[in-house]
Structures are given as structure tokens and as C-alpha cells.
PDB file of C-alpha atoms and ligand atoms in Angstrom:
ATOM      1  CA  MET A   1      46.868 -38.611 -93.233  1.00 52.00           C
ATOM      2  CA  PRO A   2      43.509 -37.804 -94.090  1.00 53.00           C
ATOM      3  CA  GLY A   3      41.821 -34.316 -93.716  1.00 53.00           C
ATOM      4  CA  PRO A   4      39.010 -34.255 -91.374  1.00 51.00           C
ATOM      5  CA  GLU A   5      36.542 -33.562 -94.372  1.00 51.00           C
ATOM      6  CA  SER A   6      37.415 -36.377 -95.900  1.00 50.00           C
ATOM      7  CA  LEU A   7      36.040 -38.640 -93.206  1.00 49.00           C
ATOM      8  CA  ALA A   8      32.300 -39.255 -92.872  1.00 62.00           C
ATOM      9  CA  SER A   9      32.679 -39.454 -88.947  1.00 73.00           C
ATOM     10  CA  PRO A  10      35.921 -39.496 -87.534  1.00 79.00           C
ATOM     11  CA  ARG A  11      37.083 -41.863 -85.434  1.00 89.00           C
ATOM     12  CA  PHE A  12      39.623 -41.847 -82.410  1.00 91.00           C
ATOM     13  CA  ALA A  13      41.843 -44.041 -84.367  1.00 92.00           C
ATOM     14  CA  ASP A  14      41.414 -41.477 -87.037  1.00 91.00           C
ATOM     15  CA  LEU A  15      42.159 -38.392 -84.336  1.00 93.00           C
ATOM     16  CA  VAL A  16      44.741 -39.595 -82.596  1.00 95.00           C
ATOM     17  CA  PRO A  17      47.196 -39.322 -85.051  1.00 95.00           C
ATOM     18  CA  MET A  18      45.417 -35.789 -86.632  1.00 94.00           C
ATOM     19  CA  LEU A  19      46.243 -34.276 -83.268  1.00 95.00           C
ATOM     20  CA  ARG A  20      49.489 -35.656 -82.416  1.00 95.00           C
ATOM     21  CA  ALA A  21      50.523 -34.741 -86.168  1.00 93.00           C
ATOM     22  CA  ALA A  22      49.487 -31.019 -85.123  1.00 91.00           C
ATOM     23  CA  GLY A  23      52.427 -31.554 -81.791  1.00 90.00           C
ATOM     24  CA  CYS A  24      48.678 -32.023 -78.940  1.00 91.00           C
ATOM     25  CA  VAL A  25      51.066 -34.092 -76.550  1.00 90.00           C
ATOM     26  CA  PHE A  26      48.127 -35.734 -74.752  1.00 93.00           C
ATOM     27  CA  ALA A  27      46.833 -36.227 -78.097  1.00 95.00           C
ATOM     28  CA  GLU A  28      44.718 -39.762 -76.810  1.00 96.00           C
ATOM     29  CA  ASP A  29      43.197 -37.747 -74.471  1.00 95.00           C
ATOM     30  CA  GLU A  30      41.680 -34.630 -76.481  1.00 95.00           C
ATOM     31  CA  ALA A  31      40.147 -37.248 -78.922  1.00 96.00           C
ATOM     32  CA  GLN A  32      38.297 -38.320 -76.315  1.00 95.00           C
ATOM     33  CA  LEU A  33      37.154 -35.180 -74.933  1.00 95.00           C
ATOM     34  CA  LEU A  34      36.203 -33.681 -78.549  1.00 96.00           C
ATOM     35  CA  LEU A  35      34.343 -37.329 -79.467  1.00 94.00           C
ATOM     36  CA  SER A  36      32.361 -36.751 -76.292  1.00 94.00           C
ATOM     37  CA  GLU A  37      31.734 -33.743 -76.818  1.00 95.00           C
ATOM     38  CA  ALA A  38      30.004 -32.785 -80.471  1.00 95.00           C
ATOM     39  CA  SER A  39      26.867 -32.589 -81.055  1.00 94.00           C
ATOM     40  CA  SER A  40      27.407 -33.859 -84.333  1.00 93.00           C
ATOM     41  CA  PRO A  41      30.469 -35.079 -87.029  1.00 91.00           C
ATOM     42  CA  ALA A  42      30.345 -31.418 -88.245  1.00 92.00           C
ATOM     43  CA  GLU A  43      31.114 -29.877 -85.113  1.00 94.00           C
ATOM     44  CA  LEU A  44      33.486 -32.540 -84.938  1.00 94.00           C
ATOM     45  CA  PHE A  45      35.128 -32.008 -88.111  1.00 91.00           C
ATOM     46  CA  GLU A  46      34.869 -28.110 -87.010  1.00 94.00           C
ATOM     47  CA  TRP A  47      36.626 -28.572 -84.262  1.00 95.00           C
ATOM     48  CA  VAL A  48      39.338 -30.692 -84.851  1.00 94.00           C
ATOM     49  CA  GLU A  49      40.251 -28.354 -87.532  1.00 93.00           C
ATOM     50  CA  ARG A  50      40.217 -25.633 -85.119  1.00 93.00           C
ATOM     51  CA  ARG A  51      42.880 -27.845 -82.292  1.00 94.00           C
ATOM     52  CA  VAL A  52      45.398 -28.600 -85.303  1.00 92.00           C
ATOM     53  CA  ALA A  53      45.257 -24.940 -86.192  1.00 90.00           C
ATOM     54  CA  GLY A  54      46.443 -24.511 -82.931  1.00 89.00           C
ATOM     55  CA  ALA A  55      43.198 -22.775 -80.598  1.00 91.00           C
ATOM     56  CA  PRO A  56      42.928 -23.774 -76.757  1.00 92.00           C
ATOM     57  CA  LEU A  57      41.458 -27.213 -76.206  1.00 94.00           C
ATOM     58  CA  GLU A  58      39.225 -25.243 -73.690  1.00 94.00           C
ATOM     59  CA  CYS A  59      38.127 -22.468 -75.803  1.00 93.00           C
ATOM     60  CA  ILE A  60      36.823 -25.406 -78.209  1.00 95.00           C
ATOM     61  CA  VAL A  61      34.534 -27.074 -76.640  1.00 96.00           C
ATOM     62  CA  GLY A  62      33.760 -24.230 -74.545  1.00 96.00           C
ATOM     63  CA  TRP A  63      35.158 -25.082 -70.712  1.00 97.00           C
ATOM     64  CA  ALA A  64      38.000 -25.767 -69.053  1.00 97.00           C
ATOM     65  CA  GLU A  65      38.437 -27.932 -66.081  1.00 96.00           C
ATOM     66  CA  PHE A  66      39.940 -26.247 -63.033  1.00 98.00           C
ATOM     67  CA  CYS A  67      39.993 -26.876 -59.048  1.00 98.00           C
ATOM     68  CA  GLY A  68      37.775 -30.520 -60.544  1.00 97.00           C
ATOM     69  CA  LEU A  69      34.750 -27.587 -61.766  1.00 98.00           C
ATOM     70  CA  ARG A  70      33.569 -26.897 -65.296  1.00 97.00           C
ATOM     71  CA  ILE A  71      34.216 -23.261 -65.978  1.00 98.00           C
ATOM     72  CA  ALA A  72      33.287 -21.687 -69.246  1.00 98.00           C
ATOM     73  CA  VAL A  73      35.820 -20.161 -71.361  1.00 97.00           C
ATOM     74  CA  ASP A  74      35.554 -18.109 -74.479  1.00 94.00           C
ATOM     75  CA  PRO A  75      37.741 -17.848 -77.422  1.00 91.00           C
ATOM     76  CA  GLY A  76      39.686 -14.301 -75.967  1.00 93.00           C
ATOM     77  CA  VAL A  77      39.460 -14.836 -73.141  1.00 96.00           C
ATOM     78  CA  PHE A  78      42.610 -16.815 -70.442  1.00 97.00           C
ATOM     79  CA  VAL A  79      42.317 -20.824 -70.193  1.00 96.00           C
ATOM     80  CA  PRO A  80      43.070 -20.862 -66.746  1.00 98.00           C
ATOM     81  CA  ARG A  81      45.739 -23.070 -65.760  1.00 97.00           C
ATOM     82  CA  ARG A  82      46.145 -26.389 -63.484  1.00 97.00           C
ATOM     83  CA  ARG A  83      48.931 -24.432 -61.582  1.00 98.00           C
ATOM     84  CA  THR A  84      46.928 -21.833 -60.579  1.00 98.00           C
ATOM     85  CA  GLU A  85      44.699 -24.363 -58.652  1.00 98.00           C
ATOM     86  CA  LEU A  86      48.133 -23.493 -55.922  1.00 98.00           C
ATOM     87  CA  LEU A  87      46.583 -19.953 -55.066  1.00 98.00           C
ATOM     88  CA  VAL A  88      42.902 -21.406 -54.607  1.00 98.00           C
ATOM     89  CA  SER A  89      44.287 -24.290 -52.229  1.00 98.00           C
ATOM     90  CA  GLU A  90      45.972 -21.837 -50.518  1.00 98.00           C
ATOM     91  CA  ALA A  91      43.518 -18.877 -50.661  1.00 98.00           C
ATOM     92  CA  ALA A  92      40.630 -21.521 -48.628  1.00 97.00           C
ATOM     93  CA  ALA A  93      43.140 -22.696 -46.095  1.00 97.00           C
ATOM     94  CA  LEU A  94      43.725 -18.675 -45.201  1.00 96.00           C
ATOM     95  CA  MET A  95      40.037 -18.588 -45.229  1.00 93.00           C
ATOM     96  CA  LEU A  96      39.586 -21.437 -42.984  1.00 92.00           C
ATOM     97  CA  GLU A  97      42.404 -20.917 -40.231  1.00 92.00           C
ATOM     98  CA  HIS A  98      42.939 -17.205 -40.508  1.00 89.00           C
ATOM     99  CA  ILE A  99      39.984 -15.496 -41.874  1.00 86.00           C
ATOM    100  CA  ALA A 100      37.080 -17.033 -41.410  1.00 82.00           C
ATOM    101  CA  PRO A 101      37.850 -17.445 -37.219  1.00 80.00           C
ATOM    102  CA  ALA A 102      38.216 -14.184 -36.910  1.00 75.00           C
ATOM    103  CA  SER A 103      34.861 -12.657 -38.522  1.00 74.00           C
ATOM    104  CA  SER A 104      31.738 -14.733 -39.491  1.00 67.00           C
ATOM    105  CA  SER A 105      32.080 -13.320 -43.186  1.00 70.00           C
ATOM    106  CA  ALA A 106      34.289 -12.679 -46.020  1.00 84.00           C
ATOM    107  CA  ALA A 107      34.540 -10.339 -48.552  1.00 95.00           C
ATOM    108  CA  VAL A 108      37.251 -11.654 -51.266  1.00 97.00           C
ATOM    109  CA  VAL A 109      38.599 -10.076 -54.642  1.00 98.00           C
ATOM    110  CA  ASP A 110      39.608 -11.539 -57.365  1.00 98.00           C
ATOM    111  CA  LEU A 111      41.358  -9.061 -59.676  1.00 98.00           C
ATOM    112  CA  CYS A 112      42.653  -9.760 -63.386  1.00 98.00           C
ATOM    113  CA  CYS A 113      39.485 -12.927 -63.371  1.00 98.00           C
ATOM    114  CA  GLY A 114      39.467 -13.833 -67.110  1.00 98.00           C
ATOM    115  CA  SER A 115      36.857 -16.771 -66.674  1.00 98.00           C
ATOM    116  CA  GLY A 116      36.298 -15.864 -63.131  1.00 98.00           C
ATOM    117  CA  ALA A 117      38.200 -19.530 -62.747  1.00 98.00           C
ATOM    118  CA  VAL A 118      39.396 -18.461 -59.242  1.00 98.00           C
ATOM    119  CA  GLY A 119      37.030 -16.704 -57.176  1.00 98.00           C
ATOM    120  CA  VAL A 120      34.687 -19.375 -58.611  1.00 98.00           C
ATOM    121  CA  ALA A 121      36.111 -22.817 -57.564  1.00 98.00           C
ATOM    122  CA  LEU A 122      37.638 -20.060 -53.725  1.00 97.00           C
ATOM    123  CA  ALA A 123      33.780 -19.840 -52.994  1.00 96.00           C
ATOM    124  CA  SER A 124      32.672 -23.158 -54.363  1.00 96.00           C
ATOM    125  CA  ARG A 125      35.283 -24.352 -51.120  1.00 95.00           C
ATOM    126  CA  VAL A 126      34.819 -22.007 -48.317  1.00 93.00           C
ATOM    127  CA  SER A 127      31.837 -19.078 -47.584  1.00 89.00           C
ATOM    128  CA  LEU A 128      31.882 -16.095 -49.005  1.00 91.00           C
ATOM    129  CA  ARG A 129      30.210 -13.003 -47.817  1.00 88.00           C
ATOM    130  CA  GLU A 130      30.876 -11.683 -51.022  1.00 95.00           C
ATOM    131  CA  LEU A 131      32.743 -11.826 -53.603  1.00 97.00           C
ATOM    132  CA  HIS A 132      33.967  -9.016 -56.570  1.00 98.00           C
ATOM    133  CA  SER A 133      35.544 -10.808 -59.458  1.00 98.00           C
ATOM    134  CA  ALA A 134      37.084  -7.959 -61.825  1.00 98.00           C
ATOM    135  CA  ASP A 135      38.550  -7.713 -65.113  1.00 98.00           C
ATOM    136  CA  ILE A 136      39.780  -4.401 -67.952  1.00 98.00           C
ATOM    137  CA  ASP A 137      38.701  -6.934 -71.066  1.00 98.00           C
ATOM    138  CA  SER A 138      35.075  -6.862 -71.742  1.00 98.00           C
ATOM    139  CA  ILE A 139      35.221 -10.747 -73.166  1.00 97.00           C
ATOM    140  CA  ALA A 140      36.827 -11.639 -70.058  1.00 98.00           C
ATOM    141  CA  VAL A 141      33.983  -9.761 -68.234  1.00 98.00           C
ATOM    142  CA  GLU A 142      31.243 -11.157 -70.292  1.00 98.00           C
ATOM    143  CA  CYS A 143      32.245 -14.791 -69.421  1.00 98.00           C
ATOM    144  CA  ALA A 144      33.324 -13.951 -66.174  1.00 98.00           C
ATOM    145  CA  ARG A 145      30.225 -13.190 -65.757  1.00 98.00           C
ATOM    146  CA  ARG A 146      28.530 -16.651 -66.501  1.00 98.00           C
ATOM    147  CA  ASN A 147      30.934 -17.930 -64.561  1.00 98.00           C
ATOM    148  CA  VAL A 148      30.799 -16.010 -61.107  1.00 98.00           C
ATOM    149  CA  ALA A 149      27.088 -15.944 -61.351  1.00 98.00           C
ATOM    150  CA  THR A 150      26.961 -19.559 -60.537  1.00 97.00           C
ATOM    151  CA  VAL A 151      28.351 -18.986 -57.017  1.00 97.00           C
ATOM    152  CA  GLY A 152      26.513 -15.585 -56.537  1.00 97.00           C
ATOM    153  CA  GLY A 153      29.324 -12.988 -57.314  1.00 97.00           C
ATOM    154  CA  HIS A 154      29.942  -9.294 -58.454  1.00 98.00           C
ATOM    155  CA  VAL A 155      32.012  -8.866 -61.783  1.00 98.00           C
ATOM    156  CA  HIS A 156      33.225  -5.659 -62.432  1.00 98.00           C
ATOM    157  CA  ARG A 157      34.873  -3.943 -65.667  1.00 98.00           C
ATOM    158  CA  SER A 158      37.751  -3.047 -64.003  1.00 98.00           C
ATOM    159  CA  ASP A 159      41.491  -1.453 -64.152  1.00 98.00           C
ATOM    160  CA  LEU A 160      42.308  -3.562 -61.238  1.00 98.00           C
ATOM    161  CA  TYR A 161      40.585  -1.576 -58.451  1.00 98.00           C
ATOM    162  CA  SER A 162      39.198   1.089 -59.783  1.00 98.00           C
ATOM    163  CA  ALA A 163      35.786  -0.089 -60.229  1.00 95.00           C
ATOM    164  CA  LEU A 164      35.108  -1.877 -57.222  1.00 98.00           C
ATOM    165  CA  PRO A 165      32.402  -0.709 -54.797  1.00 97.00           C
ATOM    166  CA  ALA A 166      34.381   2.085 -52.652  1.00 97.00           C
ATOM    167  CA  ARG A 167      32.875   1.263 -49.263  1.00 95.00           C
ATOM    168  CA  LEU A 168      35.272  -2.117 -49.833  1.00 96.00           C
ATOM    169  CA  LYS A 169      37.922   0.442 -49.122  1.00 96.00           C
ATOM    170  CA  GLN A 170      39.981  -1.666 -45.736  1.00 95.00           C
ATOM    171  CA  ARG A 171      37.143  -3.745 -45.396  1.00 94.00           C
ATOM    172  CA  VAL A 172      38.641  -6.552 -47.857  1.00 96.00           C
ATOM    173  CA  GLN A 173      39.686  -9.776 -45.878  1.00 95.00           C
ATOM    174  CA  LEU A 174      41.438 -11.236 -49.145  1.00 97.00           C
ATOM    175  CA  ILE A 175      42.491 -10.651 -52.520  1.00 98.00           C
ATOM    176  CA  VAL A 176      43.275 -13.569 -54.725  1.00 98.00           C
ATOM    177  CA  VAL A 177      45.063 -12.161 -58.072  1.00 98.00           C
ATOM    178  CA  ASN A 178      46.232 -14.027 -60.635  1.00 98.00           C
ATOM    179  CA  ALA A 179      47.968 -10.868 -62.951  1.00 98.00           C
ATOM    180  CA  PRO A 180      49.609 -10.614 -66.246  1.00 98.00           C
ATOM    181  CA  TYR A 181      53.649 -11.380 -65.343  1.00 98.00           C
ATOM    182  CA  VAL A 182      55.261 -12.681 -68.550  1.00 98.00           C
ATOM    183  CA  PRO A 183      58.148 -10.847 -69.164  1.00 97.00           C
ATOM    184  CA  THR A 184      57.574  -9.133 -72.357  1.00 97.00           C
ATOM    185  CA  ARG A 185      60.565 -10.636 -74.014  1.00 97.00           C
ATOM    186  CA  VAL A 186      59.572 -14.286 -72.856  1.00 96.00           C
ATOM    187  CA  LEU A 187      55.726 -14.038 -74.462  1.00 96.00           C
ATOM    188  CA  PRO A 188      57.252 -15.072 -78.005  1.00 95.00           C
ATOM    189  CA  THR A 189      58.262 -18.390 -76.663  1.00 96.00           C
ATOM    190  CA  MET A 190      54.639 -19.152 -74.908  1.00 95.00           C
ATOM    191  CA  PRO A 191      53.201 -22.622 -76.670  1.00 89.00           C
ATOM    192  CA  PRO A 192      50.418 -20.995 -79.835  1.00 87.00           C
ATOM    193  CA  GLU A 193      47.999 -21.903 -77.615  1.00 89.00           C
ATOM    194  CA  ALA A 194      48.852 -19.011 -75.602  1.00 93.00           C
ATOM    195  CA  ARG A 195      51.176 -17.161 -78.068  1.00 92.00           C
ATOM    196  CA  ILE A 196      48.538 -17.085 -80.613  1.00 90.00           C
ATOM    197  CA  HIS A 197      44.899 -16.958 -79.073  1.00 90.00           C
ATOM    198  CA  GLU A 198      45.513 -15.797 -76.097  1.00 92.00           C
ATOM    199  CA  PRO A 199      44.538 -11.945 -75.400  1.00 93.00           C
ATOM    200  CA  PRO A 200      48.664 -10.004 -74.636  1.00 94.00           C
ATOM    201  CA  LEU A 201      47.165  -8.511 -72.334  1.00 95.00           C
ATOM    202  CA  SER A 202      46.575 -11.199 -70.299  1.00 96.00           C
ATOM    203  CA  LEU A 203      49.692 -12.807 -69.963  1.00 97.00           C
ATOM    204  CA  ASP A 204      52.317  -9.642 -70.589  1.00 97.00           C
ATOM    205  CA  GLY A 205      53.725  -7.979 -67.714  1.00 97.00           C
ATOM    206  CA  GLY A 206      55.731  -5.411 -68.993  1.00 97.00           C
ATOM    207  CA  ALA A 207      59.706  -5.693 -69.103  1.00 97.00           C
ATOM    208  CA  ASP A 208      59.990  -7.645 -66.031  1.00 96.00           C
ATOM    209  CA  GLY A 209      57.600  -8.712 -65.549  1.00 98.00           C
ATOM    210  CA  LEU A 210      56.329  -7.373 -62.514  1.00 98.00           C
ATOM    211  CA  ASN A 211      53.932  -4.292 -64.257  1.00 98.00           C
ATOM    212  CA  LEU A 212      50.978  -5.275 -63.234  1.00 98.00           C
ATOM    213  CA  HIS A 213      52.181  -6.407 -59.612  1.00 98.00           C
ATOM    214  CA  ARG A 214      53.310  -2.958 -58.509  1.00 98.00           C
ATOM    215  CA  ARG A 215      50.462  -0.881 -58.811  1.00 98.00           C
ATOM    216  CA  ILE A 216      48.535  -4.338 -57.544  1.00 98.00           C
ATOM    217  CA  ILE A 217      50.383  -5.071 -54.312  1.00 98.00           C
ATOM    218  CA  ARG A 218      51.130  -1.010 -53.475  1.00 98.00           C
ATOM    219  CA  GLU A 219      47.126  -0.326 -53.540  1.00 98.00           C
ATOM    220  CA  ALA A 220      46.050  -3.841 -52.121  1.00 98.00           C
ATOM    221  CA  PRO A 221      46.562  -2.062 -48.418  1.00 97.00           C
ATOM    222  CA  GLU A 222      43.662   0.540 -49.423  1.00 97.00           C
ATOM    223  CA  TRP A 223      41.728  -2.116 -49.740  1.00 97.00           C
ATOM    224  CA  LEU A 224      42.098  -5.052 -47.399  1.00 97.00           C
ATOM    225  CA  ASP A 225      40.877  -4.808 -44.084  1.00 94.00           C
ATOM    226  CA  PRO A 226      43.795  -4.788 -41.429  1.00 93.00           C
ATOM    227  CA  ASN A 227      43.725  -8.660 -41.111  1.00 93.00           C
ATOM    228  CA  GLY A 228      44.201  -9.719 -44.230  1.00 95.00           C
ATOM    229  CA  TYR A 229      45.453 -11.699 -46.517  1.00 97.00           C
ATOM    230  CA  LEU A 230      46.869 -10.915 -50.257  1.00 98.00           C
ATOM    231  CA  VAL A 231      47.816 -14.330 -52.562  1.00 98.00           C
ATOM    232  CA  ILE A 232      49.094 -13.745 -56.179  1.00 98.00           C
ATOM    233  CA  GLU A 233      50.956 -16.420 -58.209  1.00 98.00           C
ATOM    234  CA  THR A 234      53.623 -15.851 -59.832  1.00 98.00           C
ATOM    235  CA  SER A 235      56.734 -17.146 -60.947  1.00 98.00           C
ATOM    236  CA  GLU A 236      59.631 -19.262 -59.637  1.00 97.00           C
ATOM    237  CA  ARG A 237      62.185 -16.775 -61.030  1.00 96.00           C
ATOM    238  CA  GLN A 238      60.275 -13.770 -60.912  1.00 97.00           C
ATOM    239  CA  ALA A 239      59.091 -14.947 -56.962  1.00 98.00           C
ATOM    240  CA  ALA A 240      61.507 -12.860 -55.248  1.00 98.00           C
ATOM    241  CA  GLY A 241      60.875  -9.744 -56.649  1.00 98.00           C
ATOM    242  CA  THR A 242      56.637 -10.308 -55.533  1.00 98.00           C
ATOM    243  CA  ALA A 243      57.771 -10.920 -52.429  1.00 98.00           C
ATOM    244  CA  SER A 244      59.991  -7.671 -52.273  1.00 98.00           C
ATOM    245  CA  LEU A 245      56.940  -5.680 -53.798  1.00 98.00           C
ATOM    246  CA  VAL A 246      54.593  -7.768 -51.042  1.00 98.00           C
ATOM    247  CA  ALA A 247      57.369  -6.305 -48.538  1.00 98.00           C
ATOM    248  CA  ALA A 248      57.860  -2.305 -49.063  1.00 98.00           C
ATOM    249  CA  ALA A 249      53.398  -2.844 -49.057  1.00 98.00           C
ATOM    250  CA  GLY A 250      53.547  -3.303 -45.590  1.00 97.00           C
ATOM    251  CA  LEU A 251      52.937  -6.608 -45.101  1.00 98.00           C
ATOM    252  CA  ALA A 252      54.507  -9.792 -44.157  1.00 98.00           C
ATOM    253  CA  PRO A 253      55.787 -12.102 -47.884  1.00 98.00           C
ATOM    254  CA  ARG A 254      55.275 -15.531 -47.197  1.00 98.00           C
ATOM    255  CA  ILE A 255      56.586 -17.522 -50.838  1.00 98.00           C
ATOM    256  CA  VAL A 256      54.678 -21.098 -51.354  1.00 98.00           C
ATOM    257  CA  HIS A 257      55.833 -23.313 -54.440  1.00 98.00           C
ATOM    258  CA  SER A 258      54.044 -26.576 -56.112  1.00 98.00           C
ATOM    259  CA  GLU A 259      56.457 -28.900 -57.349  1.00 98.00           C
ATOM    260  CA  GLU A 260      53.296 -31.081 -58.542  1.00 97.00           C
ATOM    261  CA  LEU A 261      51.380 -28.128 -60.141  1.00 98.00           C
ATOM    262  CA  ASP A 262      54.578 -25.776 -61.089  1.00 97.00           C
ATOM    263  CA  GLY A 263      53.332 -23.268 -60.024  1.00 98.00           C
ATOM    264  CA  THR A 264      54.060 -20.438 -57.875  1.00 98.00           C
ATOM    265  CA  ILE A 265      52.649 -17.843 -55.319  1.00 98.00           C
ATOM    266  CA  VAL A 266      53.115 -15.344 -53.179  1.00 98.00           C
ATOM    267  CA  VAL A 267      51.333 -14.371 -49.507  1.00 98.00           C
ATOM    268  CA  GLY A 268      51.390 -11.119 -48.066  1.00 98.00           C
ATOM    269  CA  GLY A 269      49.654 -11.481 -44.889  1.00 97.00           C
ATOM    270  CA  PRO A 270      49.200  -8.924 -41.555  1.00 95.00           C
ATOM    271  CA  ARG A 271      52.605  -8.837 -40.167  1.00 87.00           C
ATOM    272  CA  GLY A 272      52.796 -10.281 -36.592  1.00 76.00           C
ATOM    273  CA  GLN A 273      51.327 -13.542 -37.269  1.00 60.00           C
TER     274      GLN A 273
HETATM  275  N1  LIG B   1      53.183 -18.139 -67.246  1.00 81.09           N
HETATM  276  C1  LIG B   1      51.669 -18.150 -67.055  1.00 81.09           C
HETATM  277  C2  LIG B   1      51.439 -19.468 -68.106  1.00 81.09           C
HETATM  278  O1  LIG B   1      51.028 -19.090 -68.790  1.00 81.09           O
HETATM  279  C3  LIG B   1      51.975 -16.934 -66.739  1.00 81.09           C
HETATM  280  C4  LIG B   1      50.163 -16.933 -66.970  1.00 81.09           C
HETATM  281  C5  LIG B   1      50.378 -14.981 -66.024  1.00 81.09           C
HETATM  282  O2  LIG B   1      50.405 -14.613 -67.028  1.00 81.09           O
HETATM  283  N2  LIG B   1      49.070 -15.016 -65.085  1.00 81.09           N
HETATM  284  O3  LIG B   1      50.743 -20.248 -67.019  1.00 81.09           O
END
């Protein structure tokens, strides 16, 4: 098979076998996207080389599709996953059914925001008074600034809640979180896109995967409005663990799973509702 540099201008039929040989399962879709997004044959060569070397497609073209939106994704930033659309749809449903009817506008916090995808997608579906997105990683924060600006939100470089404005204490109607939850020993089994090209900081949840969940959930009541909700992504195997942390923090846990999206979340709501 010819290498990319030996082709004058790669065509669809050239790209598909190269991508397939490199292990890309959706080689046709990827070839189509690379062809339509590259601005020159030189750029296309470079992109195919990076993709064949395992870089995530989204970081190469510079955006990921998430909830029907284009979210900018820089190299070194966690790529938004389809499964996390469950977090957004559940959060949007809570806003419409419980939060918006009770208060005319809502303050929402998106913790461990990465590219900012979750907050941006939520803000594009329901109206928020304030969106505060936070991440500890400066590369993620830079990327999130670009995305979150499109919906008028704020981005904080913050170790969880630490840099959020203190005036938000007890005032947040909704906390949405996709924090790292992969158990450390499972990281080496992740696909190369994640294992090599995403920062371990965005995936590694410690020995049982719940280190970040412990801190986030324990501190949530300090920030949540008494009628507010926490919505946090987890895995199917870890859902019971995440739910028991939610219960221990005094919130009523509910596990939601989607077979279709292969996604699992835990909702923590006010008790007695
Ligand atoms: N299993 C998740 C994924 O790769 C990990 C996400 C996370 O740690 N937040 O989609």
C-alpha cells in the first residue's frame, strides 16, 4: 500500500484502506471527514499521517460533534464522547421539569469541563442565567474559553470548586460533571486515542475510579441550592458506588442508564421530591 506522501492528492479510495489498516473502525466516515475538512493536499497528508499514528480524529480536524454541535477540541484535551449526551439530556430534562418552574433562571456549574462541551450543549437547549465551567488543566481551560464564550458562560481554572465565585455557595441549581472515573489499573487497556493522546489527568479516577467522585459529591451540598441537583457521569460498574456517595452526602440518588449511548449517570436530587 502506498504511503500518503507518495500520492499526488489522496482520494477516498486511497484513504479508506490506509485508515482501516491503522485500525480505524469507521474508515469510510473518517476518510470522508478528512477529505472534506482539509484545506489542501499537504494538510490532508499531514492529517492522515497523524490519524494513522493514532491521534484522535477530533483533535486533528479541531472539533467534535456533540449533541449536534461542533465543539472545538485542541490536542491534549479530553474528546467529548457520545455517551455523555445522556448527561446533557437528563440535565436539560431536570431544568425543564423541576428547576425552571421553581426559579425564573438558573446558575449551572460544569465541573471537570474539559472542552466545555457539556455546559455548552446544555445552554444551547435550555436558558441558563449563569454558566460556570471549571477545569484544573490550563490547556482544557483555553479550549473551554473558546467554546463557552459562544453561549456567554464563564470558565475558571479551578481544582473542582476551589476557584468558583463564593457568592455561588448554596445558589447553584444544577451541577453537571463528567469527572475522570477510570480506575488506574484499567487505563492501560483503553484505546490508544485515549491512552496515548488524552491527558491521564482527564481519565484517571484513582484506585477504584471514584476519587474525584468522592470529593465532588461530598462538597456538592455546600454549593447546591437546597432544591438543586447534581448530575454526574459514571460507568455501569461504578454506578452503585457513585450512588452511595450521593446518598451519603444527603441527596437522593437515581441511576440512569442508556443502552443506546452506552452511558450511565447518577442524579442526586433534593430528598423528599
Ligand atoms: N470511560 C470513559 C470514556 O472513555 C471515561 C470518561 C471519564 O473518565 N470521564 O468515555
